[in-house]
């Protein structure tokens, strides 16, 4: 899989993806595919089973197989970043941020602790393993921070995109009284490896690829003819 990106931020962004013969890619937001070149049967949209719907936060995904080329569009204000995950990767991702991934990656569900689930409004994070390419959408350029086993990193709870499975997370605030009163809740994170953070959480954002839709809205968008056109 070969990917070329262009633009970003206020301009919007595009990603041109080339698949060679024998390669396949799963796109979790089919409406972000704005151009396709290849055999018509090379694109297969399919409904997920109930387990897949819950894990991936969607109803339909697209499987594109090579040889083919396609272009993904990212709205203004959002950024696309591709990661090459190693075989032994232990990063846990919020599926709201995953736009596409190579088919050879394996997905495993990881249940969150009650406090983590309450803050993130989700009970599951996904672990990708096996080595491959992952495309992430965020509300700003992603930043990687290296963890330390004893010296914690404090991260706004709305800005944490991915973290290693072995890390320790504790909900807290820090600083003096004025600082702790004015800040959002933070994750105190210790461990090894790196985390990914975005510069702004989703609080107050009205739309875009990271918005959390209601169950009824999702159903209508997928079931009704041209639902993605009429129901925004």
PDB file of C-alpha atoms in Angstrom:
ATOM      1  CA  UNK A   1       0.000   0.000   0.000  1.00  0.00           C
ATOM      2  CA  UNK A   2       1.346   3.413  -1.012  1.00  0.00           C
ATOM      3  CA  UNK A   3      -0.182   6.655   0.306  1.00  0.00           C
ATOM      4  CA  UNK A   4       0.349  10.277  -0.752  1.00  0.00           C
ATOM      5  CA  UNK A   5      -1.290  13.041   1.303  1.00  0.00           C
ATOM      6  CA  UNK A   6      -1.886  16.654   0.349  1.00  0.00           C
ATOM      7  CA  UNK A   7      -3.222  19.657   2.264  1.00  0.00           C
ATOM      8  CA  UNK A   8      -4.446  19.711   5.833  1.00  0.00           C
ATOM      9  CA  UNK A   9      -6.023  21.930   8.457  1.00  0.00           C
ATOM     10  CA  UNK A  10      -8.239  24.750   7.211  1.00  0.00           C
ATOM     11  CA  UNK A  11      -7.823  23.605   3.582  1.00  0.00           C
ATOM     12  CA  UNK A  12      -9.032  20.067   4.074  1.00  0.00           C
ATOM     13  CA  UNK A  13      -6.863  17.138   3.093  1.00  0.00           C
ATOM     14  CA  UNK A  14      -6.734  14.330   0.553  1.00  0.00           C
ATOM     15  CA  UNK A  15      -4.974  10.982   0.626  1.00  0.00           C
ATOM     16  CA  UNK A  16      -4.295   9.079  -2.601  1.00  0.00           C
ATOM     17  CA  UNK A  17      -3.974   5.357  -1.848  1.00  0.00           C
ATOM     18  CA  UNK A  18      -2.522   2.829  -4.291  1.00  0.00           C
ATOM     19  CA  UNK A  19      -3.129  -0.883  -3.774  1.00  0.00           C
ATOM     20  CA  UNK A  20      -1.062  -3.463  -5.610  1.00  0.00           C
ATOM     21  CA  UNK A  21      -2.406  -6.841  -6.687  1.00  0.00           C
ATOM     22  CA  UNK A  22      -3.102  -8.998  -3.649  1.00  0.00           C
ATOM     23  CA  UNK A  23      -3.449  -6.036  -1.284  1.00  0.00           C
ATOM     24  CA  UNK A  24      -6.710  -4.962   0.344  1.00  0.00           C
ATOM     25  CA  UNK A  25      -7.791  -2.053   2.520  1.00  0.00           C
ATOM     26  CA  UNK A  26     -10.811  -1.568   4.785  1.00  0.00           C
ATOM     27  CA  UNK A  27     -12.304   1.946   4.868  1.00  0.00           C
ATOM     28  CA  UNK A  28     -14.508   2.569   7.895  1.00  0.00           C
ATOM     29  CA  UNK A  29     -16.150   5.713   6.509  1.00  0.00           C
ATOM     30  CA  UNK A  30     -17.095   4.886   2.906  1.00  0.00           C
ATOM     31  CA  UNK A  31     -18.505   8.376   2.340  1.00  0.00           C
ATOM     32  CA  UNK A  32     -14.934   9.726   2.607  1.00  0.00           C
ATOM     33  CA  UNK A  33     -14.013   7.923  -0.665  1.00  0.00           C
ATOM     34  CA  UNK A  34     -14.201  10.722  -3.246  1.00  0.00           C
ATOM     35  CA  UNK A  35     -12.535   9.000  -6.239  1.00  0.00           C
ATOM     36  CA  UNK A  36     -11.788   5.426  -7.300  1.00  0.00           C
ATOM     37  CA  UNK A  37      -9.888   3.891 -10.205  1.00  0.00           C
ATOM     38  CA  UNK A  38      -9.968   0.146 -10.653  1.00  0.00           C
ATOM     39  CA  UNK A  39     -12.270  -2.748 -11.430  1.00  0.00           C
ATOM     40  CA  UNK A  40     -15.862  -1.948 -10.299  1.00  0.00           C
ATOM     41  CA  UNK A  41     -16.007  -5.216  -8.387  1.00  0.00           C
ATOM     42  CA  UNK A  42     -12.865  -4.150  -6.512  1.00  0.00           C
ATOM     43  CA  UNK A  43     -15.025  -2.178  -4.073  1.00  0.00           C
ATOM     44  CA  UNK A  44     -17.307  -4.164  -1.794  1.00  0.00           C
ATOM     45  CA  UNK A  45     -19.447  -2.377   0.813  1.00  0.00           C
ATOM     46  CA  UNK A  46     -20.880  -4.632   3.492  1.00  0.00           C
ATOM     47  CA  UNK A  47     -22.981  -4.470   6.641  1.00  0.00           C
ATOM     48  CA  UNK A  48     -21.171  -5.483   9.805  1.00  0.00           C
ATOM     49  CA  UNK A  49     -22.472  -8.055  12.259  1.00  0.00           C
ATOM     50  CA  UNK A  50     -23.643  -6.768  15.689  1.00  0.00           C
ATOM     51  CA  UNK A  51     -20.233  -7.367  17.265  1.00  0.00           C
ATOM     52  CA  UNK A  52     -18.467  -5.473  14.491  1.00  0.00           C
ATOM     53  CA  UNK A  53     -20.990  -2.646  14.688  1.00  0.00           C
ATOM     54  CA  UNK A  54     -20.286  -2.139  18.374  1.00  0.00           C
ATOM     55  CA  UNK A  55     -16.505  -2.429  18.074  1.00  0.00           C
ATOM     56  CA  UNK A  56     -16.122  -0.176  15.034  1.00  0.00           C
ATOM     57  CA  UNK A  57     -18.899   2.325  15.822  1.00  0.00           C
ATOM     58  CA  UNK A  58     -20.433   1.997  12.355  1.00  0.00           C
ATOM     59  CA  UNK A  59     -22.800  -0.094  10.266  1.00  0.00           C
ATOM     60  CA  UNK A  60     -21.090  -0.328   6.886  1.00  0.00           C
ATOM     61  CA  UNK A  61     -17.459  -0.594   5.805  1.00  0.00           C
ATOM     62  CA  UNK A  62     -15.824  -0.725   2.384  1.00  0.00           C
ATOM     63  CA  UNK A  63     -13.295  -3.325   1.304  1.00  0.00           C
ATOM     64  CA  UNK A  64     -11.128  -2.210  -1.607  1.00  0.00           C
ATOM     65  CA  UNK A  65      -8.807  -4.682  -3.297  1.00  0.00           C
ATOM     66  CA  UNK A  66      -5.899  -4.086  -5.654  1.00  0.00           C
ATOM     67  CA  UNK A  67      -4.773  -3.353  -8.176  1.00  0.00           C
ATOM     68  CA  UNK A  68      -6.613  -0.056  -7.652  1.00  0.00           C
ATOM     69  CA  UNK A  69      -6.251   3.572  -6.656  1.00  0.00           C
ATOM     70  CA  UNK A  70      -8.629   5.663  -4.604  1.00  0.00           C
ATOM     71  CA  UNK A  71      -8.712   9.071  -2.945  1.00  0.00           C
ATOM     72  CA  UNK A  72      -9.976   9.817   0.560  1.00  0.00           C
ATOM     73  CA  UNK A  73     -11.169  13.301   1.498  1.00  0.00           C
ATOM     74  CA  UNK A  74     -10.822  14.772   4.994  1.00  0.00           C
ATOM     75  CA  UNK A  75     -12.945  17.866   5.818  1.00  0.00           C
ATOM     76  CA  UNK A  76     -11.332  21.206   6.753  1.00  0.00           C
ATOM     77  CA  UNK A  77     -10.203  21.348  10.364  1.00  0.00           C
ATOM     78  CA  UNK A  78      -9.237  17.669  10.525  1.00  0.00           C
ATOM     79  CA  UNK A  79      -5.970  15.869   9.843  1.00  0.00           C
ATOM     80  CA  UNK A  80      -5.089  12.462   8.453  1.00  0.00           C
ATOM     81  CA  UNK A  81      -2.000  10.619   9.653  1.00  0.00           C
ATOM     82  CA  UNK A  82      -0.832   7.181   8.563  1.00  0.00           C
ATOM     83  CA  UNK A  83       1.036   4.833  10.880  1.00  0.00           C
ATOM     84  CA  UNK A  84       3.079   1.765  10.037  1.00  0.00           C
ATOM     85  CA  UNK A  85       2.371  -0.563  12.941  1.00  0.00           C
ATOM     86  CA  UNK A  86       4.914  -3.199  13.863  1.00  0.00           C
ATOM     87  CA  UNK A  87       4.082  -6.846  14.474  1.00  0.00           C
ATOM     88  CA  UNK A  88       4.432  -6.436  18.251  1.00  0.00           C
ATOM     89  CA  UNK A  89       2.477  -3.158  18.547  1.00  0.00           C
ATOM     90  CA  UNK A  90       0.333  -2.934  21.698  1.00  0.00           C
ATOM     91  CA  UNK A  91      -1.330   0.441  21.062  1.00  0.00           C
ATOM     92  CA  UNK A  92      -5.027   0.711  21.932  1.00  0.00           C
ATOM     93  CA  UNK A  93      -7.080   3.010  19.690  1.00  0.00           C
ATOM     94  CA  UNK A  94     -10.411   4.776  19.915  1.00  0.00           C
ATOM     95  CA  UNK A  95     -12.147   3.578  16.734  1.00  0.00           C
ATOM     96  CA  UNK A  96     -13.664   7.041  16.261  1.00  0.00           C
ATOM     97  CA  UNK A  97     -10.242   8.065  14.936  1.00  0.00           C
ATOM     98  CA  UNK A  98      -9.648   5.137  12.555  1.00  0.00           C
ATOM     99  CA  UNK A  99     -10.416   5.924   8.910  1.00  0.00           C
ATOM    100  CA  UNK A 100      -8.830   2.914   7.193  1.00  0.00           C
ATOM    101  CA  UNK A 101      -6.425   0.032   7.772  1.00  0.00           C
ATOM    102  CA  UNK A 102      -4.741  -2.674   5.721  1.00  0.00           C
ATOM    103  CA  UNK A 103      -6.604  -5.975   5.765  1.00  0.00           C
ATOM    104  CA  UNK A 104      -3.643  -7.935   7.121  1.00  0.00           C
ATOM    105  CA  UNK A 105      -3.964  -6.163  10.488  1.00  0.00           C
ATOM    106  CA  UNK A 106      -5.721  -8.150  13.218  1.00  0.00           C
ATOM    107  CA  UNK A 107      -8.235  -6.462  15.527  1.00  0.00           C
ATOM    108  CA  UNK A 108      -8.657  -7.426  19.179  1.00  0.00           C
ATOM    109  CA  UNK A 109     -11.133  -5.887  21.626  1.00  0.00           C
ATOM    110  CA  UNK A 110      -9.957  -4.672  25.017  1.00  0.00           C
ATOM    111  CA  UNK A 111     -12.495  -3.816  27.730  1.00  0.00           C
ATOM    112  CA  UNK A 112     -11.823  -0.615  29.649  1.00  0.00           C
ATOM    113  CA  UNK A 113     -12.026  -0.185  33.392  1.00  0.00           C
ATOM    114  CA  UNK A 114     -15.218   1.445  34.622  1.00  0.00           C
ATOM    115  CA  UNK A 115     -13.640   4.858  35.238  1.00  0.00           C
ATOM    116  CA  UNK A 116     -11.955   4.913  31.821  1.00  0.00           C
ATOM    117  CA  UNK A 117     -15.200   3.848  30.152  1.00  0.00           C
ATOM    118  CA  UNK A 118     -17.185   6.548  31.959  1.00  0.00           C
ATOM    119  CA  UNK A 119     -14.793   9.303  30.864  1.00  0.00           C
ATOM    120  CA  UNK A 120     -14.371   8.098  27.268  1.00  0.00           C
ATOM    121  CA  UNK A 121     -18.087   7.154  26.904  1.00  0.00           C
ATOM    122  CA  UNK A 122     -17.071   3.763  25.550  1.00  0.00           C
ATOM    123  CA  UNK A 123     -16.330   0.339  27.012  1.00  0.00           C
ATOM    124  CA  UNK A 124     -13.965  -0.906  24.318  1.00  0.00           C
ATOM    125  CA  UNK A 125     -10.652   0.083  22.775  1.00  0.00           C
ATOM    126  CA  UNK A 126      -9.196  -1.758  19.801  1.00  0.00           C
ATOM    127  CA  UNK A 127      -5.732  -3.251  19.488  1.00  0.00           C
ATOM    128  CA  UNK A 128      -4.238  -3.677  16.008  1.00  0.00           C
ATOM    129  CA  UNK A 129      -1.514  -6.293  15.611  1.00  0.00           C
ATOM    130  CA  UNK A 130       0.210  -8.259  12.885  1.00  0.00           C
ATOM    131  CA  UNK A 131       1.939  -5.333  11.206  1.00  0.00           C
ATOM    132  CA  UNK A 132       0.383  -3.061   8.598  1.00  0.00           C
ATOM    133  CA  UNK A 133      -0.858   0.429   7.742  1.00  0.00           C
ATOM    134  CA  UNK A 134      -3.366   2.402   9.787  1.00  0.00           C
ATOM    135  CA  UNK A 135      -4.972   5.727   8.812  1.00  0.00           C
ATOM    136  CA  UNK A 136      -6.090   8.017  11.645  1.00  0.00           C
ATOM    137  CA  UNK A 137      -8.237  11.160  11.602  1.00  0.00           C
ATOM    138  CA  UNK A 138      -7.803  13.726  14.377  1.00  0.00           C
ATOM    139  CA  UNK A 139      -8.861  17.270  15.235  1.00  0.00           C
ATOM    140  CA  UNK A 140      -5.285  18.504  14.710  1.00  0.00           C
ATOM    141  CA  UNK A 141      -1.789  17.151  13.961  1.00  0.00           C
ATOM    142  CA  UNK A 142      -1.067  14.101  16.107  1.00  0.00           C
ATOM    143  CA  UNK A 143       1.821  14.309  18.549  1.00  0.00           C
ATOM    144  CA  UNK A 144       3.722  11.355  19.995  1.00  0.00           C
ATOM    145  CA  UNK A 145       4.944  11.483  23.615  1.00  0.00           C
ATOM    146  CA  UNK A 146       7.329   8.993  25.212  1.00  0.00           C
ATOM    147  CA  UNK A 147       6.226   7.537  28.542  1.00  0.00           C
ATOM    148  CA  UNK A 148       8.291   6.977  31.681  1.00  0.00           C
ATOM    149  CA  UNK A 149       7.603   4.228  34.249  1.00  0.00           C
ATOM    150  CA  UNK A 150       7.732   6.667  37.196  1.00  0.00           C
ATOM    151  CA  UNK A 151       7.439  10.224  35.846  1.00  0.00           C
ATOM    152  CA  UNK A 152       3.829  10.637  34.664  1.00  0.00           C
ATOM    153  CA  UNK A 153       2.577  12.468  31.595  1.00  0.00           C
ATOM    154  CA  UNK A 154      -0.655  14.421  32.110  1.00  0.00           C
ATOM    155  CA  UNK A 155      -3.007  14.492  29.117  1.00  0.00           C
ATOM    156  CA  UNK A 156      -6.422  16.117  28.696  1.00  0.00           C
ATOM    157  CA  UNK A 157      -8.935  13.252  28.617  1.00  0.00           C
ATOM    158  CA  UNK A 158     -10.399  14.538  25.334  1.00  0.00           C
ATOM    159  CA  UNK A 159      -7.007  14.605  23.604  1.00  0.00           C
ATOM    160  CA  UNK A 160      -5.767  11.041  24.117  1.00  0.00           C
ATOM    161  CA  UNK A 161      -6.004   9.073  20.862  1.00  0.00           C
ATOM    162  CA  UNK A 162      -3.910   5.948  21.510  1.00  0.00           C
ATOM    163  CA  UNK A 163      -1.818   4.446  24.304  1.00  0.00           C
ATOM    164  CA  UNK A 164       0.026   1.150  24.976  1.00  0.00           C
ATOM    165  CA  UNK A 165      -2.018  -1.622  26.527  1.00  0.00           C
ATOM    166  CA  UNK A 166       0.391  -1.960  29.489  1.00  0.00           C
ATOM    167  CA  UNK A 167       0.178   1.683  30.642  1.00  0.00           C
ATOM    168  CA  UNK A 168      -1.387   2.827  33.908  1.00  0.00           C
ATOM    169  CA  UNK A 169      -4.054   5.547  33.702  1.00  0.00           C
ATOM    170  CA  UNK A 170      -5.390   7.565  36.633  1.00  0.00           C
ATOM    171  CA  UNK A 171      -7.984  10.336  36.438  1.00  0.00           C
ATOM    172  CA  UNK A 172      -6.764  13.531  38.114  1.00  0.00           C
ATOM    173  CA  UNK A 173      -5.952  17.240  37.916  1.00  0.00           C
ATOM    174  CA  UNK A 174      -2.587  18.799  38.721  1.00  0.00           C
ATOM    175  CA  UNK A 175      -0.946  22.124  39.560  1.00  0.00           C
ATOM    176  CA  UNK A 176      -1.984  24.683  42.166  1.00  0.00           C
ATOM    177  CA  UNK A 177      -5.573  25.397  43.163  1.00  0.00           C
ATOM    178  CA  UNK A 178      -6.231  27.885  40.365  1.00  0.00           C
ATOM    179  CA  UNK A 179      -4.719  25.600  37.720  1.00  0.00           C
ATOM    180  CA  UNK A 180      -6.650  22.534  38.872  1.00  0.00           C
ATOM    181  CA  UNK A 181      -9.936  24.465  38.968  1.00  0.00           C
ATOM    182  CA  UNK A 182      -9.589  25.771  35.423  1.00  0.00           C
ATOM    183  CA  UNK A 183      -8.392  22.657  33.598  1.00  0.00           C
ATOM    184  CA  UNK A 184     -10.331  19.701  32.231  1.00  0.00           C
ATOM    185  CA  UNK A 185      -9.838  16.316  33.835  1.00  0.00           C
ATOM    186  CA  UNK A 186      -6.491  14.751  32.951  1.00  0.00           C
ATOM    187  CA  UNK A 187      -5.154  11.251  32.527  1.00  0.00           C
ATOM    188  CA  UNK A 188      -2.036  10.653  34.610  1.00  0.00           C
ATOM    189  CA  UNK A 189      -0.155   8.128  32.475  1.00  0.00           C
ATOM    190  CA  UNK A 190       2.910   6.058  33.374  1.00  0.00           C
ATOM    191  CA  UNK A 191       4.524   3.124  31.607  1.00  0.00           C
ATOM    192  CA  UNK A 192       6.735   2.468  28.611  1.00  0.00           C
ATOM    193  CA  UNK A 193       6.347   3.158  24.911  1.00  0.00           C
ATOM    194  CA  UNK A 194       4.593   6.163  23.375  1.00  0.00           C
ATOM    195  CA  UNK A 195       1.137   7.705  23.328  1.00  0.00           C
ATOM    196  CA  UNK A 196      -0.617   9.720  20.610  1.00  0.00           C
ATOM    197  CA  UNK A 197      -2.423  12.948  21.457  1.00  0.00           C
ATOM    198  CA  UNK A 198      -4.394  15.460  19.404  1.00  0.00           C
ATOM    199  CA  UNK A 199      -4.227  19.193  20.175  1.00  0.00           C
ATOM    200  CA  UNK A 200      -7.965  19.644  20.724  1.00  0.00           C
ATOM    201  CA  UNK A 201     -10.681  17.345  22.008  1.00  0.00           C
ATOM    202  CA  UNK A 202     -14.108  16.987  20.441  1.00  0.00           C
ATOM    203  CA  UNK A 203     -15.901  19.191  22.975  1.00  0.00           C
ATOM    204  CA  UNK A 204     -18.033  21.716  21.192  1.00  0.00           C
ATOM    205  CA  UNK A 205     -17.355  20.475  17.669  1.00  0.00           C
ATOM    206  CA  UNK A 206     -20.599  20.170  15.789  1.00  0.00           C
ATOM    207  CA  UNK A 207     -19.679  17.817  12.963  1.00  0.00           C
ATOM    208  CA  UNK A 208     -16.944  16.218  10.918  1.00  0.00           C
ATOM    209  CA  UNK A 209     -15.663  12.654  10.769  1.00  0.00           C
ATOM    210  CA  UNK A 210     -15.232  12.394  14.543  1.00  0.00           C
ATOM    211  CA  UNK A 211     -18.746  13.373  15.595  1.00  0.00           C
ATOM    212  CA  UNK A 212     -20.668  10.850  17.703  1.00  0.00           C
ATOM    213  CA  UNK A 213     -24.036  10.209  16.076  1.00  0.00           C
ATOM    214  CA  UNK A 214     -27.131   8.806  17.746  1.00  0.00           C
ATOM    215  CA  UNK A 215     -28.133   5.207  17.083  1.00  0.00           C
ATOM    216  CA  UNK A 216     -31.291   6.233  15.189  1.00  0.00           C
ATOM    217  CA  UNK A 217     -29.394   8.677  12.964  1.00  0.00           C
ATOM    218  CA  UNK A 218     -26.811   6.036  12.074  1.00  0.00           C
ATOM    219  CA  UNK A 219     -29.502   3.503  11.183  1.00  0.00           C
ATOM    220  CA  UNK A 220     -31.385   5.952   8.960  1.00  0.00           C
ATOM    221  CA  UNK A 221     -28.213   7.072   7.181  1.00  0.00           C
ATOM    222  CA  UNK A 222     -27.345   3.483   6.249  1.00  0.00           C
ATOM    223  CA  UNK A 223     -30.797   1.992   5.597  1.00  0.00           C
ATOM    224  CA  UNK A 224     -32.578   4.737   3.637  1.00  0.00           C
ATOM    225  CA  UNK A 225     -31.714   5.169  -0.061  1.00  0.00           C
ATOM    226  CA  UNK A 226     -29.246   8.064  -0.331  1.00  0.00           C
ATOM    227  CA  UNK A 227     -29.460   8.418   3.445  1.00  0.00           C
ATOM    228  CA  UNK A 228     -25.928   9.785   3.652  1.00  0.00           C
ATOM    229  CA  UNK A 229     -26.991  12.608   1.310  1.00  0.00           C
ATOM    230  CA  UNK A 230     -30.204  13.644   3.059  1.00  0.00           C
ATOM    231  CA  UNK A 231     -29.251  13.000   6.686  1.00  0.00           C
ATOM    232  CA  UNK A 232     -26.174  14.957   7.709  1.00  0.00           C
TER     233      UNK A 232
END
